[in-house]
């Protein structure tokens, strides 16, 4: 192997690592966004359920 092959392999390995890291980050953000949306929906459902219970108990 000559020097150019070593440099090319190193740059390719660096690119692979960066691509892998970026995929992890995107997945993490997607997961956290999904969890955040889920928690918002659960909170909204709980508030709606409490409001419905209040409505039923007052009527």
PDB file of C-alpha atoms in Angstrom:
ATOM      1  CA  UNK A   1       0.000   0.000   0.000  1.00  0.00           C
ATOM      2  CA  UNK A   2       1.242   3.412  -0.794  1.00  0.00           C
ATOM      3  CA  UNK A   3       0.657   6.571   1.186  1.00  0.00           C
ATOM      4  CA  UNK A   4      -2.319   7.593  -0.935  1.00  0.00           C
ATOM      5  CA  UNK A   5      -4.122   4.292  -0.180  1.00  0.00           C
ATOM      6  CA  UNK A   6      -3.543   4.752   3.551  1.00  0.00           C
ATOM      7  CA  UNK A   7      -4.886   8.305   3.428  1.00  0.00           C
ATOM      8  CA  UNK A   8      -7.884   7.209   1.360  1.00  0.00           C
ATOM      9  CA  UNK A   9      -8.653   4.365   3.788  1.00  0.00           C
ATOM     10  CA  UNK A  10      -8.358   6.710   6.760  1.00  0.00           C
ATOM     11  CA  UNK A  11     -10.667   9.257   5.170  1.00  0.00           C
ATOM     12  CA  UNK A  12     -13.168   6.518   4.280  1.00  0.00           C
ATOM     13  CA  UNK A  13     -13.076   5.169   7.848  1.00  0.00           C
ATOM     14  CA  UNK A  14     -13.608   8.686   9.186  1.00  0.00           C
ATOM     15  CA  UNK A  15     -16.558   9.186   6.818  1.00  0.00           C
ATOM     16  CA  UNK A  16     -18.084   5.849   7.905  1.00  0.00           C
ATOM     17  CA  UNK A  17     -17.783   6.805  11.581  1.00  0.00           C
ATOM     18  CA  UNK A  18     -19.328  10.223  10.999  1.00  0.00           C
ATOM     19  CA  UNK A  19     -22.186   8.664   9.045  1.00  0.00           C
ATOM     20  CA  UNK A  20     -22.761   6.144  11.841  1.00  0.00           C
ATOM     21  CA  UNK A  21     -22.680   8.884  14.482  1.00  0.00           C
ATOM     22  CA  UNK A  22     -25.110  11.034  12.501  1.00  0.00           C
ATOM     23  CA  UNK A  23     -27.509   8.122  12.166  1.00  0.00           C
ATOM     24  CA  UNK A  24     -27.398   7.577  15.924  1.00  0.00           C
ATOM     25  CA  UNK A  25     -28.075  11.239  16.571  1.00  0.00           C
ATOM     26  CA  UNK A  26     -30.980  11.360  14.142  1.00  0.00           C
ATOM     27  CA  UNK A  27     -32.500   8.233  15.680  1.00  0.00           C
ATOM     28  CA  UNK A  28     -32.107   9.667  19.168  1.00  0.00           C
ATOM     29  CA  UNK A  29     -33.797  12.884  18.162  1.00  0.00           C
ATOM     30  CA  UNK A  30     -36.584  11.014  16.418  1.00  0.00           C
ATOM     31  CA  UNK A  31     -37.094   8.834  19.495  1.00  0.00           C
ATOM     32  CA  UNK A  32     -37.114  11.789  21.887  1.00  0.00           C
ATOM     33  CA  UNK A  33     -39.564  13.661  19.686  1.00  0.00           C
ATOM     34  CA  UNK A  34     -41.843  10.634  19.615  1.00  0.00           C
ATOM     35  CA  UNK A  35     -41.638  10.262  23.397  1.00  0.00           C
ATOM     36  CA  UNK A  36     -42.308  13.966  23.896  1.00  0.00           C
ATOM     37  CA  UNK A  37     -45.358  13.829  21.621  1.00  0.00           C
ATOM     38  CA  UNK A  38     -46.586  10.692  23.424  1.00  0.00           C
ATOM     39  CA  UNK A  39     -46.273  12.354  26.819  1.00  0.00           C
ATOM     40  CA  UNK A  40     -48.142  15.424  25.559  1.00  0.00           C
ATOM     41  CA  UNK A  41     -50.973  13.217  24.309  1.00  0.00           C
ATOM     42  CA  UNK A  42     -51.151  11.285  27.586  1.00  0.00           C
ATOM     43  CA  UNK A  43     -51.253  14.553  29.524  1.00  0.00           C
ATOM     44  CA  UNK A  44     -53.999  15.872  27.263  1.00  0.00           C
ATOM     45  CA  UNK A  45     -55.982  12.643  27.625  1.00  0.00           C
ATOM     46  CA  UNK A  46     -55.669  12.771  31.416  1.00  0.00           C
ATOM     47  CA  UNK A  47     -56.838  16.385  31.514  1.00  0.00           C
ATOM     48  CA  UNK A  48     -59.741  15.572  29.208  1.00  0.00           C
ATOM     49  CA  UNK A  49     -60.702  12.607  31.375  1.00  0.00           C
ATOM     50  CA  UNK A  50     -60.668  14.784  34.509  1.00  0.00           C
ATOM     51  CA  UNK A  51     -62.792  17.403  32.776  1.00  0.00           C
ATOM     52  CA  UNK A  52     -65.275  14.729  31.706  1.00  0.00           C
ATOM     53  CA  UNK A  53     -65.434  13.352  35.251  1.00  0.00           C
ATOM     54  CA  UNK A  54     -66.118  16.859  36.580  1.00  0.00           C
ATOM     55  CA  UNK A  55     -68.837  17.322  33.994  1.00  0.00           C
ATOM     56  CA  UNK A  56     -70.496  14.001  34.911  1.00  0.00           C
ATOM     57  CA  UNK A  57     -70.335  14.648  38.649  1.00  0.00           C
ATOM     58  CA  UNK A  58     -71.821  18.143  38.371  1.00  0.00           C
ATOM     59  CA  UNK A  59     -74.764  17.078  36.200  1.00  0.00           C
TER      60      UNK A  59
END
